[in-house]
Amino acid sequence: MPSHDPHSHADLTQARIRHLDLHIEVDFAANRLRIVAEYLLDRPATGPLDLDSRDLDIASIEAGGRRIEFEMGEPEVVLGQRVRLLDLGGADRFTLSVTTSPHASALQWLEAHHTASGRHPFVYSQCQPLHARSLFPCQDTPSVRFTYAARLTVPKGLTAAMAAACTGREAHRDLEVFRFEMPQAIPSYLFALAVGDLAFRQLGPRTGVYAEPPLLEAAAWEFAENESRLAAAEALFGPYAWDRYDLLVMPPSFPSNGMENPRLTFVTPLAILGDRSRMALIAHELAHAWTGNLVTNATWDDFWLNEGWTTYADHRITEALEGPEVAGLLQAVLLDVLREDIRAFGPDSPHTCLKTSLAGIDPDAVFSRVPYMKGQLFLLSLEQAVGRLRFDAFLREYIRRFRFQSLTTEDFLAFLERELPEAAQAVDVQAWVYRPGLPERLPAMRSALYDEVVRRRRDFEAGALPSSAEAAAWHPYQRILFLRLLPPTISIDDCGRIEASLGLRTTKRTLELYEFLRLATRSGYAQVWPMMEAFAERVGNEYQLKRVFRSLAEAEWSRPLTRPLFERVRHRHHPITEGLVDQLLRELGV
Ligand SMILES: [Zn+2]
């Protein structure tokens, strides 16, 4: 356990937050949360206590009826502002009143016309990695865990949801109060709330889904198998520790595919396709309940422990439910995405190491698939070195031993040396963890579904494309892989033929569309423009938007159109996404 996290002002030798009692008033007129929070520490505190904050207006801090003096540090771009409570005088609890900024980086406030029903406003939080500090002062490091109770006051007619158990709801004249309890300790980045016109549908004894009423029916159908997914995951990783597994379908501007908020995964509405084909996404967010939420990275430099283990675990769930052929195909797609991300950073970039050194760097700005897929390949190499039986015992012991704890990479490697020494011997651990790029020896991966796409790629060289009927029968990941394996640019004619045979003009599958839009842009296929506009407007995924806008800025024909398009759609997106795309376009000179 480190004494310091480079992305937090918290001093981990000081007392730690153990529990929070929050009264949160949601003010849609001012786009602000007004919060009164009682903090309980793990021990009486004397001397300074340092917390993180960003753009917060702190009115007062009190302990036992006594006013506590505090100092605000200088605002820093990545870290925000340190709040130093000068001396708690031996108290182990204090109360703080704070108001968030309308520009709080954790929150997106949506006007009614940006929601599915178009009738009510919506607000939601995204705290990972460094945004909880824009909600309330906290030790905003994954090394500190706390439980909480919250009381949310919202305008009448709206529903509040949190990544916690809802324990009550009372109506007042024009307000409604929702009560929540989170009995399992979480790091601050897993704190989550959403308020909007939400309805709930039970899917199974422990599973359910929240969505805006117009989406509820389709969402309930799409995710109906979540209960059996939960059972499959428990069979692999041990008992589920979070009581319920519900989903919350987000507005389209949600910046990622999913966020593994405990008890309540936030998921993109773009996963509702009417064919249950985005199940790998649910497998991933569900797997986080063990690898990530239960065993957490100590700092964001150890992020691969969270995402690498979760990608390994989601692959195991997919394999159990859909078979090794589909799981192997998905591996092939992810490996190709990983190679692209490594190429983009440059093969010697430190951002391609599993263990990173991001002091002074915003983790959002260098987000990539490296911790996910390189981490998974490393774990798969360990598995293949000792066999699955032995590795599964190791995996279960890892989860059992470190549940509700935060680990550094070095803690993990020490555990590996001790518990699985023959794997640590057989695999080049140093190269996987501390060196950039990919080691030469990769774990073995096989899938006939993959081989078929490779054959089709060869047929394309000879001028033959799959027919519409053939492409329609493919697994969605085969279509994605086919698009990815094509040359970086193809002829305008081929763009048109592929668009037709894969039915891309009318598809709802944004993963395929994302691949095609970039290929078509690079190839100079200007007919793609209306599809590009619709995508930039409708898809909130930050990873995809950044890469789509990069392709637009880099192609000669679309470069002059890039900035005007961004200016037209930017207000639809999450402030984190908007800021990152804006920064990217500036770097690219548009
Ligand atoms: Zn994840």
Coordinates of C-alpha atoms in Angstrom, one line a residue, residues 27-585:
D27 CA -31.1 21.8 -8.1
F28 CA -32.0 21.5 -11.8
A29 CA -32.6 25.3 -12.2
A30 CA -29.0 26.1 -11.1
N31 CA -27.3 22.8 -12.3
R32 CA -25.9 22.4 -8.8
L33 CA -25.9 19.9 -6.0
R34 CA -26.2 21.3 -2.5
I35 CA -24.6 18.9 -0.1
V36 CA -24.4 18.7 3.7
A37 CA -22.1 15.8 4.5
E38 CA -21.1 14.2 7.8
Y39 CA -17.7 12.5 7.7
L40 CA -16.7 9.7 10.0
L41 CA -13.0 9.0 10.2
D42 CA -11.3 5.8 11.1
R43 CA -9.7 7.4 14.2
P44 CA -9.6 10.7 16.1
A45 CA -7.6 13.3 14.1
T46 CA -5.3 16.0 15.3
G47 CA -3.3 18.3 13.1
P48 CA -4.1 18.8 9.4
L49 CA -6.3 16.6 7.3
D50 CA -5.9 16.9 3.5
L51 CA -8.8 16.3 1.1
D52 CA -9.2 16.7 -2.7
S53 CA -11.6 19.1 -4.3
R54 CA -12.3 20.6 -7.7
D55 CA -14.5 23.7 -8.4
L56 CA -16.3 23.4 -5.0
D57 CA -17.8 26.1 -2.9
I58 CA -17.3 25.1 0.7
A59 CA -19.5 27.1 3.0
S60 CA -18.5 25.8 6.4
I61 CA -16.8 22.9 8.3
E62 CA -17.8 22.1 11.9
A63 CA -16.9 19.4 14.5
G64 CA -18.9 19.1 17.7
G65 CA -20.5 22.5 17.3
R66 CA -17.0 24.1 16.8
R67 CA -16.0 25.8 13.5
I68 CA -13.0 24.1 11.8
E69 CA -10.6 26.4 10.0
F70 CA -9.6 25.3 6.5
E71 CA -7.3 26.4 3.7
M72 CA -7.8 26.0 0.0
G73 CA -4.6 25.2 -2.0
E74 CA -3.9 26.6 -5.4
P75 CA -6.0 25.1 -8.2
E76 CA -4.0 22.6 -10.2
V77 CA -5.1 21.4 -13.7
V78 CA -4.9 17.6 -13.1
L79 CA -5.3 17.5 -9.3
G80 CA -7.8 20.2 -8.5
Q81 CA -7.5 22.0 -5.2
R82 CA -6.3 20.7 -1.9
V83 CA -8.6 21.4 1.1
R84 CA -6.7 21.4 4.3
L85 CA -8.7 21.1 7.5
L86 CA -6.2 22.8 9.9
D87 CA -6.9 20.9 13.1
L88 CA -9.9 18.7 14.1
G89 CA -8.6 18.8 17.7
G90 CA -9.1 15.0 18.3
A91 CA -12.5 14.7 16.7
D92 CA -13.3 11.7 14.6
R93 CA -16.2 13.3 12.7
F94 CA -17.0 16.6 11.1
T95 CA -19.8 18.2 9.1
L96 CA -19.3 20.1 5.8
S97 CA -21.6 22.1 3.6
V98 CA -20.7 22.4 0.0
T99 CA -22.2 23.4 -3.4
T100 CA -21.0 21.9 -6.7
S101 CA -20.2 24.1 -9.7
P102 CA -22.5 24.0 -12.7
H103 CA -19.3 22.8 -14.5
A104 CA -18.5 20.0 -12.0
S105 CA -16.5 17.5 -14.0
A106 CA -18.3 14.5 -12.6
L107 CA -21.8 15.7 -13.6
Q108 CA -23.7 16.0 -16.8
W109 CA -26.8 18.0 -16.7
L110 CA -29.2 17.3 -19.6
E111 CA -32.1 19.4 -20.6
A112 CA -35.3 17.6 -21.3
H113 CA -34.9 17.6 -25.1
H114 CA -31.7 15.6 -24.8
T115 CA -33.4 12.7 -23.1
A116 CA -35.4 9.8 -24.6
S117 CA -38.8 10.9 -23.3
G118 CA -38.0 14.6 -23.9
R119 CA -40.2 15.6 -20.9
H120 CA -37.8 15.9 -17.9
P121 CA -34.2 16.9 -17.3
F122 CA -31.6 14.4 -16.3
V123 CA -28.4 14.4 -14.3
Y124 CA -25.8 11.7 -13.8
S125 CA -22.3 11.3 -12.4
Q126 CA -19.2 9.7 -13.7
C127 CA -16.5 9.8 -11.0
Q128 CA -13.8 7.5 -12.4
P129 CA -11.0 8.4 -12.3
L130 CA -10.6 11.8 -10.6
H131 CA -14.0 13.4 -10.6
A132 CA -15.5 12.5 -7.2
R133 CA -13.6 15.5 -5.9
S134 CA -15.9 17.8 -8.0
L135 CA -18.9 16.5 -5.9
F136 CA -17.6 16.8 -2.4
P137 CA -14.2 17.0 -0.7
C138 CA -12.8 13.5 -0.2
Q139 CA -9.6 11.4 -0.3
D140 CA -10.1 10.9 -4.0
T141 CA -7.8 7.9 -4.3
P142 CA -8.8 4.2 -4.8
S143 CA -6.7 3.4 -1.8
V144 CA -9.4 4.8 0.6
R145 CA -12.8 3.0 1.0
F146 CA -15.8 4.2 2.8
T147 CA -19.5 3.2 3.3
Y148 CA -22.2 5.8 3.0
A149 CA -25.8 6.7 3.5
A150 CA -27.5 9.3 1.3
R151 CA -30.7 11.3 1.2
L152 CA -31.4 12.8 -2.2
T153 CA -34.1 15.5 -2.6
V154 CA -35.3 15.8 -6.2
P155 CA -38.2 17.6 -7.9
K156 CA -41.5 15.7 -7.8
G157 CA -42.0 13.3 -10.7
L158 CA -38.3 12.4 -11.0
T159 CA -36.6 9.2 -9.7
A160 CA -33.2 9.1 -8.1
A161 CA -30.9 6.0 -8.5
M162 CA -27.6 5.4 -6.8
A163 CA -25.0 2.7 -6.8
A164 CA -26.4 1.7 -3.4
A165 CA -29.5 0.1 -1.9
C166 CA -32.6 2.2 -2.1
T167 CA -34.2 2.1 1.4
G168 CA -37.1 4.5 1.1
R169 CA -39.0 7.2 -0.8
E170 CA -41.2 9.9 0.6
A171 CA -43.3 12.5 -1.3
H172 CA -43.5 16.0 -0.1
R173 CA -45.4 18.9 -1.6
D174 CA -43.3 19.5 -4.8
L175 CA -40.3 17.4 -3.8
E176 CA -39.4 13.8 -3.4
V177 CA -36.8 12.3 -1.0
F178 CA -35.0 9.1 -1.8
R179 CA -32.9 7.3 0.8
F180 CA -29.9 5.0 0.0
E181 CA -27.5 2.9 2.0
M182 CA -24.2 1.6 0.8
P183 CA -23.1 -1.0 3.3
Q184 CA -20.1 -2.3 1.3
A185 CA -17.1 0.0 1.4
I186 CA -16.2 1.6 -2.0
P187 CA -13.4 3.8 -3.3
S188 CA -14.6 7.3 -4.2
Y189 CA -14.5 6.6 -8.0
L190 CA -17.4 4.1 -7.5
F191 CA -19.7 6.7 -6.0
A192 CA -22.6 7.3 -8.5
L193 CA -26.0 8.9 -8.8
A194 CA -28.5 9.6 -11.5
V195 CA -31.8 11.5 -11.4
G196 CA -34.3 11.6 -14.2
D197 CA -37.6 10.2 -15.5
L198 CA -36.7 6.6 -14.7
A199 CA -38.7 3.5 -14.5
F200 CA -37.6 0.1 -13.1
R201 CA -38.3 -3.4 -14.2
Q202 CA -37.3 -6.5 -12.2
L203 CA -35.5 -9.1 -14.4
G204 CA -34.7 -11.8 -11.9
P205 CA -34.4 -12.3 -8.1
R206 CA -31.2 -10.2 -8.0
T207 CA -31.3 -8.3 -11.3
G208 CA -33.3 -5.5 -12.7
V209 CA -33.0 -2.5 -15.1
Y210 CA -33.7 1.2 -14.8
A211 CA -34.4 3.2 -18.0
E212 CA -36.4 6.1 -19.2
P213 CA -40.0 4.9 -19.8
P214 CA -39.8 4.8 -23.7
L215 CA -36.7 2.5 -23.4
L216 CA -37.8 0.3 -20.6
E217 CA -39.5 -2.5 -22.6
A218 CA -36.6 -2.8 -25.1
A219 CA -34.0 -2.7 -22.3
A220 CA -35.8 -5.4 -20.2
W221 CA -35.8 -7.7 -23.3
E222 CA -32.1 -6.9 -24.2
F223 CA -30.8 -7.6 -20.7
A224 CA -33.3 -10.4 -19.7
E225 CA -30.4 -12.9 -19.4
N226 CA -28.6 -11.0 -16.7
E227 CA -29.7 -13.3 -13.9
S228 CA -28.1 -16.3 -15.6
R229 CA -25.0 -14.2 -16.4
L230 CA -24.7 -13.5 -12.7
A231 CA -25.0 -17.2 -11.9
A232 CA -22.3 -18.0 -14.5
A233 CA -19.9 -15.4 -13.1
E234 CA -20.4 -16.7 -9.5
A235 CA -19.6 -20.2 -10.7
L236 CA -16.3 -18.9 -12.0
F237 CA -15.3 -16.3 -9.3
G238 CA -17.1 -17.1 -6.1
P239 CA -20.1 -15.5 -4.4
Y240 CA -21.3 -12.1 -5.6
A241 CA -20.6 -9.6 -2.8
W242 CA -23.0 -6.7 -3.7
D243 CA -26.5 -8.1 -3.2
R244 CA -28.1 -6.8 -6.4
Y245 CA -27.0 -6.4 -10.0
D246 CA -29.1 -3.8 -11.7
L247 CA -28.4 -1.8 -14.8
L248 CA -29.2 1.9 -15.5
V249 CA -29.6 2.7 -19.2
M250 CA -27.9 6.1 -19.7
P251 CA -28.6 9.0 -22.1
P252 CA -26.7 8.7 -25.4
S253 CA -24.0 11.2 -24.3
F254 CA -22.7 8.8 -21.7
P255 CA -19.0 8.8 -22.3
S256 CA -18.2 5.1 -22.1
N257 CA -19.9 1.8 -23.0
G258 CA -20.4 1.0 -19.4
M259 CA -19.3 2.0 -15.9
E260 CA -19.1 -0.7 -13.3
N261 CA -20.8 1.3 -10.5
P262 CA -21.4 -1.4 -7.8
R263 CA -25.0 -2.8 -7.7
L264 CA -25.9 -0.5 -10.6
T265 CA -23.9 -0.7 -13.8
F266 CA -24.4 2.4 -15.9
V267 CA -24.7 1.3 -19.5
T268 CA -24.9 3.0 -22.9
P269 CA -28.4 3.0 -24.6
L270 CA -26.4 2.0 -27.8
A271 CA -26.2 -1.5 -26.3
I272 CA -30.0 -1.9 -26.9
L273 CA -29.9 -3.4 -30.4
G274 CA -32.9 -5.8 -30.2
D275 CA -30.6 -8.8 -30.7
R276 CA -28.8 -9.2 -27.3
S277 CA -25.5 -8.9 -29.2
R278 CA -23.6 -6.6 -26.8
M279 CA -23.4 -9.3 -24.2
A280 CA -19.6 -9.0 -23.9
L281 CA -20.1 -5.5 -22.6
I282 CA -22.4 -6.8 -19.8
A283 CA -20.0 -9.6 -19.1
H284 CA -17.3 -7.0 -18.6
E285 CA -19.2 -4.7 -16.3
L286 CA -20.4 -7.7 -14.3
A287 CA -16.9 -9.1 -14.0
H288 CA -15.8 -5.8 -12.3
A289 CA -17.9 -6.8 -9.3
W290 CA -15.0 -9.2 -8.5
T291 CA -12.0 -7.8 -10.3
G292 CA -12.0 -4.0 -9.8
N293 CA -14.8 -3.2 -7.4
L294 CA -13.8 -5.9 -4.9
V295 CA -10.1 -5.9 -5.6
T296 CA -9.1 -2.4 -6.7
N297 CA -6.0 -0.8 -8.1
A298 CA -4.2 1.3 -5.4
T299 CA -3.4 4.2 -7.8
W300 CA -4.3 4.9 -11.4
D301 CA -0.7 3.7 -12.3
D302 CA -1.9 0.3 -11.4
F303 CA -5.1 0.6 -13.5
W304 CA -4.2 -2.6 -15.4
L305 CA -4.8 -4.7 -12.3
N306 CA -8.4 -3.5 -12.5
E307 CA -9.1 -3.6 -16.3
G308 CA -6.6 -6.4 -17.2
W309 CA -8.1 -8.7 -14.7
T310 CA -11.6 -7.7 -15.7
T311 CA -11.0 -8.3 -19.4
Y312 CA -9.6 -11.7 -18.5
A313 CA -12.7 -12.4 -16.3
D314 CA -15.2 -11.1 -18.9
H315 CA -13.6 -13.4 -21.5
R316 CA -14.1 -16.3 -19.1
I317 CA -17.8 -15.4 -18.7
T318 CA -18.2 -15.1 -22.5
E319 CA -16.5 -18.4 -23.0
A320 CA -18.8 -20.1 -20.5
L321 CA -21.9 -18.7 -22.0
E322 CA -21.2 -18.4 -25.7
G323 CA -18.4 -20.9 -26.2
P324 CA -14.7 -20.8 -27.0
E325 CA -15.2 -19.9 -30.6
V326 CA -16.9 -16.6 -29.9
A327 CA -14.5 -15.9 -27.0
G328 CA -11.5 -16.5 -29.3
L329 CA -13.0 -14.2 -31.9
L330 CA -13.5 -11.4 -29.4
Q331 CA -9.8 -11.9 -28.3
A332 CA -8.7 -11.4 -31.9
V333 CA -10.6 -8.2 -32.3
L334 CA -9.3 -6.9 -29.0
L335 CA -5.7 -7.8 -29.9
D336 CA -6.1 -5.8 -33.1
V337 CA -7.4 -2.8 -31.2
L338 CA -4.5 -3.1 -28.8
R339 CA -2.0 -3.1 -31.6
E340 CA -3.7 0.1 -33.0
D341 CA -3.5 1.8 -29.6
I342 CA 0.2 0.8 -29.3
R343 CA 0.9 2.2 -32.8
A344 CA -0.9 5.4 -31.9
F345 CA 1.2 6.0 -28.8
G346 CA 4.4 4.8 -30.5
P347 CA 6.0 1.4 -29.6
D348 CA 8.4 2.9 -27.0
S349 CA 5.8 5.0 -25.3
P350 CA 5.6 4.6 -21.5
H351 CA 1.9 4.7 -21.9
T352 CA 2.1 1.2 -23.4
C353 CA 3.5 -0.3 -20.2
L354 CA 1.1 -2.1 -17.9
K355 CA 2.5 -0.2 -14.8
T356 CA 2.4 3.5 -15.8
S357 CA 3.9 6.7 -14.3
L358 CA 1.1 9.2 -14.8
A359 CA 2.1 11.8 -12.1
G360 CA 1.2 15.2 -13.6
I361 CA -0.9 13.6 -16.4
D362 CA -4.7 13.3 -16.5
P363 CA -5.5 9.6 -16.7
D364 CA -8.5 10.5 -18.9
A365 CA -6.1 12.0 -21.5
V366 CA -4.1 8.8 -22.1
F367 CA -7.0 6.3 -21.8
S368 CA -6.5 3.4 -24.1
R369 CA -7.1 -0.3 -24.4
V370 CA -3.5 -1.1 -23.2
P371 CA -4.4 -1.8 -19.6
Y372 CA -7.4 -3.9 -20.7
M373 CA -6.0 -6.1 -23.4
K374 CA -2.3 -6.2 -22.7
G375 CA -3.2 -6.9 -19.0
Q376 CA -5.5 -9.7 -20.2
L377 CA -2.8 -11.2 -22.5
F378 CA -0.3 -11.2 -19.6
L379 CA -2.8 -13.1 -17.3
L380 CA -3.6 -15.5 -20.1
S381 CA 0.1 -16.2 -20.5
L382 CA 0.3 -17.0 -16.8
E383 CA -2.8 -19.3 -17.2
Q384 CA -1.2 -21.1 -20.1
A385 CA 2.0 -21.6 -18.2
V386 CA 0.4 -23.5 -15.4
G387 CA -2.9 -24.8 -16.9
R388 CA -6.4 -23.6 -16.2
L389 CA -7.1 -25.7 -13.1
R390 CA -4.1 -24.3 -11.2
F391 CA -4.8 -20.8 -12.5
D392 CA -8.4 -20.8 -11.4
A393 CA -7.4 -21.8 -7.9
F394 CA -4.9 -18.8 -8.0
L395 CA -7.7 -16.5 -9.3
R396 CA -10.1 -17.4 -6.5
E397 CA -7.5 -17.1 -3.9
Y398 CA -6.5 -13.6 -5.2
I399 CA -10.1 -12.5 -5.0
R400 CA -10.6 -14.0 -1.5
R401 CA -7.4 -12.7 -0.1
F402 CA -7.7 -9.1 -1.3
R403 CA -11.5 -8.5 -1.2
F404 CA -12.3 -4.8 -0.3
Q405 CA -8.6 -3.9 -0.6
S406 CA -6.5 -1.8 -3.0
L407 CA -3.4 -3.3 -4.5
T408 CA -0.3 -2.0 -6.2
T409 CA 1.2 -3.8 -9.1
E410 CA 4.1 -4.8 -6.8
D411 CA 1.7 -6.2 -4.2
F412 CA 0.3 -8.4 -7.0
L413 CA 3.6 -9.5 -8.3
A414 CA 4.7 -10.5 -4.8
F415 CA 1.5 -12.5 -4.5
L416 CA 2.2 -14.1 -7.9
E417 CA 5.8 -15.1 -6.9
R418 CA 4.5 -16.7 -3.7
E419 CA 1.4 -18.4 -4.9
L420 CA 2.3 -19.3 -8.5
P421 CA 6.1 -19.3 -8.7
E422 CA 6.2 -21.6 -11.8
A423 CA 4.1 -19.1 -13.8
A424 CA 6.3 -16.2 -12.6
Q425 CA 9.3 -18.3 -13.8
A426 CA 7.9 -19.3 -17.2
V427 CA 6.6 -15.9 -18.3
D428 CA 8.7 -12.8 -18.8
V429 CA 6.9 -10.8 -16.1
Q430 CA 9.3 -7.8 -16.4
A431 CA 8.6 -7.4 -20.1
W432 CA 4.9 -7.7 -19.7
V433 CA 4.6 -5.3 -16.8
Y434 CA 7.4 -2.7 -17.1
R435 CA 8.4 -2.6 -20.7
P436 CA 6.5 -0.8 -23.5
G437 CA 4.8 -2.5 -26.5
L438 CA 4.1 -6.2 -26.7
P439 CA 6.5 -9.1 -25.8
E440 CA 7.4 -11.3 -28.7
R441 CA 5.7 -14.4 -27.3
L442 CA 1.9 -14.0 -27.0
P443 CA -0.4 -16.6 -25.5
A444 CA -2.0 -19.0 -28.0
M445 CA -5.5 -18.0 -29.3
R446 CA -7.7 -19.9 -31.7
S447 CA -11.1 -19.5 -33.3
A448 CA -12.5 -20.8 -36.5
L449 CA -14.8 -17.7 -36.6
Y450 CA -11.6 -15.7 -36.8
D451 CA -10.0 -17.9 -39.5
E452 CA -13.1 -17.4 -41.6
V453 CA -12.7 -13.7 -41.5
V454 CA -9.0 -14.0 -42.5
R455 CA -10.1 -16.1 -45.5
R456 CA -12.6 -13.4 -46.5
R457 CA -9.9 -10.8 -46.2
R458 CA -7.9 -12.8 -48.7
D459 CA -10.9 -13.0 -51.0
F460 CA -11.2 -9.2 -50.9
E461 CA -7.6 -9.0 -52.3
A462 CA -9.0 -11.1 -55.2
G463 CA -11.9 -8.7 -55.7
A464 CA -14.6 -10.8 -53.9
L465 CA -16.8 -9.4 -51.1
P466 CA -19.2 -11.2 -48.8
S467 CA -22.8 -11.0 -50.0
S468 CA -25.4 -9.3 -47.9
A469 CA -26.8 -12.6 -46.8
E470 CA -23.4 -13.9 -45.8
A471 CA -22.5 -10.8 -43.9
A472 CA -25.8 -10.8 -42.1
A473 CA -25.2 -14.3 -40.9
W474 CA -21.8 -13.4 -39.4
H475 CA -21.3 -12.8 -35.7
P476 CA -21.2 -9.1 -35.1
Y477 CA -17.5 -9.4 -34.1
Q478 CA -16.7 -11.0 -37.4
R479 CA -18.1 -7.9 -39.2
I480 CA -16.0 -5.7 -37.0
L481 CA -12.9 -7.7 -37.5
F482 CA -13.4 -7.8 -41.3
L483 CA -13.6 -4.0 -41.4
R484 CA -10.5 -3.8 -39.2
L485 CA -8.4 -6.2 -41.3
L486 CA -9.0 -4.4 -44.6
P487 CA -6.1 -2.2 -45.8
P488 CA -5.9 1.3 -44.2
T489 CA -7.5 2.8 -47.4
I490 CA -9.6 1.2 -50.1
S491 CA -11.2 2.4 -53.3
I492 CA -14.3 4.6 -53.3
D493 CA -16.1 1.8 -55.2
D494 CA -15.2 -0.8 -52.5
C495 CA -16.4 1.6 -49.8
G496 CA -19.8 1.7 -51.5
R497 CA -19.9 -2.0 -51.9
I498 CA -18.9 -2.8 -48.3
E499 CA -21.4 -0.2 -47.1
A500 CA -24.1 -2.0 -49.0
S501 CA -23.2 -5.6 -48.2
L502 CA -22.8 -5.0 -44.5
G503 CA -26.0 -2.8 -44.4
L504 CA -24.1 0.0 -42.7
R505 CA -26.3 2.9 -43.9
T506 CA -29.1 1.7 -41.7
T507 CA -27.3 -0.2 -39.0
K508 CA -27.8 0.5 -35.3
R509 CA -24.6 -1.3 -34.4
T510 CA -22.3 1.6 -33.6
L511 CA -19.2 -0.7 -33.2
E512 CA -19.3 -1.6 -36.8
L513 CA -20.2 1.9 -37.9
Y514 CA -17.2 3.3 -36.0
E515 CA -14.9 1.0 -37.9
F516 CA -16.4 1.8 -41.3
L517 CA -16.6 5.6 -40.7
R518 CA -12.9 5.7 -40.1
L519 CA -12.0 3.5 -43.0
A520 CA -14.3 5.5 -45.3
T521 CA -12.9 8.8 -44.1
R522 CA -9.3 7.7 -44.7
S523 CA -10.3 6.4 -48.1
G524 CA -11.9 9.7 -49.2
Y525 CA -15.4 8.3 -49.5
A526 CA -17.3 11.6 -49.0
Q527 CA -20.7 10.0 -49.3
V528 CA -20.2 8.9 -45.8
W529 CA -20.7 12.4 -44.4
P530 CA -24.4 12.2 -43.4
M531 CA -23.6 9.0 -41.5
M532 CA -20.7 10.7 -39.9
E533 CA -22.8 13.7 -38.8
A534 CA -25.4 11.3 -37.3
F535 CA -22.7 9.4 -35.4
A536 CA -21.0 12.5 -34.0
E537 CA -24.4 13.7 -32.8
R538 CA -25.7 10.4 -31.3
V539 CA -22.7 8.5 -30.0
G540 CA -21.3 9.8 -26.7
N541 CA -18.5 7.2 -26.4
E542 CA -15.3 9.2 -25.7
Y543 CA -12.8 6.7 -27.0
Q544 CA -14.7 6.3 -30.3
L545 CA -15.4 10.0 -30.7
K546 CA -11.8 11.0 -30.3
R547 CA -10.7 8.5 -32.9
V548 CA -13.4 9.4 -35.4
F549 CA -12.6 13.1 -35.1
R550 CA -8.9 12.3 -35.5
S551 CA -9.6 10.5 -38.8
L552 CA -11.7 13.5 -39.9
A553 CA -9.0 16.0 -39.1
E554 CA -6.3 13.9 -40.8
A555 CA -8.0 13.3 -44.1
E556 CA -7.7 16.1 -46.6
W557 CA -11.3 16.1 -47.8
S558 CA -12.8 16.3 -44.4
R559 CA -10.3 18.4 -42.5
P560 CA -12.1 21.7 -43.2
L561 CA -15.4 20.2 -42.1
T562 CA -14.1 18.9 -38.8
R563 CA -14.2 21.9 -36.5
P564 CA -17.6 23.1 -37.7
L565 CA -19.0 19.6 -37.1
F566 CA -17.6 19.5 -33.6
E567 CA -18.9 22.9 -32.8
R568 CA -22.4 21.8 -33.9
V569 CA -22.5 18.6 -31.7
R570 CA -20.3 19.5 -28.7
H571 CA -23.1 20.6 -26.5
R572 CA -24.6 17.1 -26.8
H573 CA -21.7 15.4 -25.2
H574 CA -20.4 14.9 -21.6
P575 CA -18.1 17.8 -20.4
I576 CA -15.2 15.3 -20.1
T577 CA -15.6 14.1 -23.7
E578 CA -16.1 17.6 -25.0
G579 CA -12.9 18.8 -23.4
L580 CA -10.9 15.9 -24.6
V581 CA -12.1 16.1 -28.2
D582 CA -11.6 19.9 -28.2
Q583 CA -8.0 19.4 -26.9
L584 CA -7.3 16.8 -29.5
L585 CA -8.5 19.0 -32.4

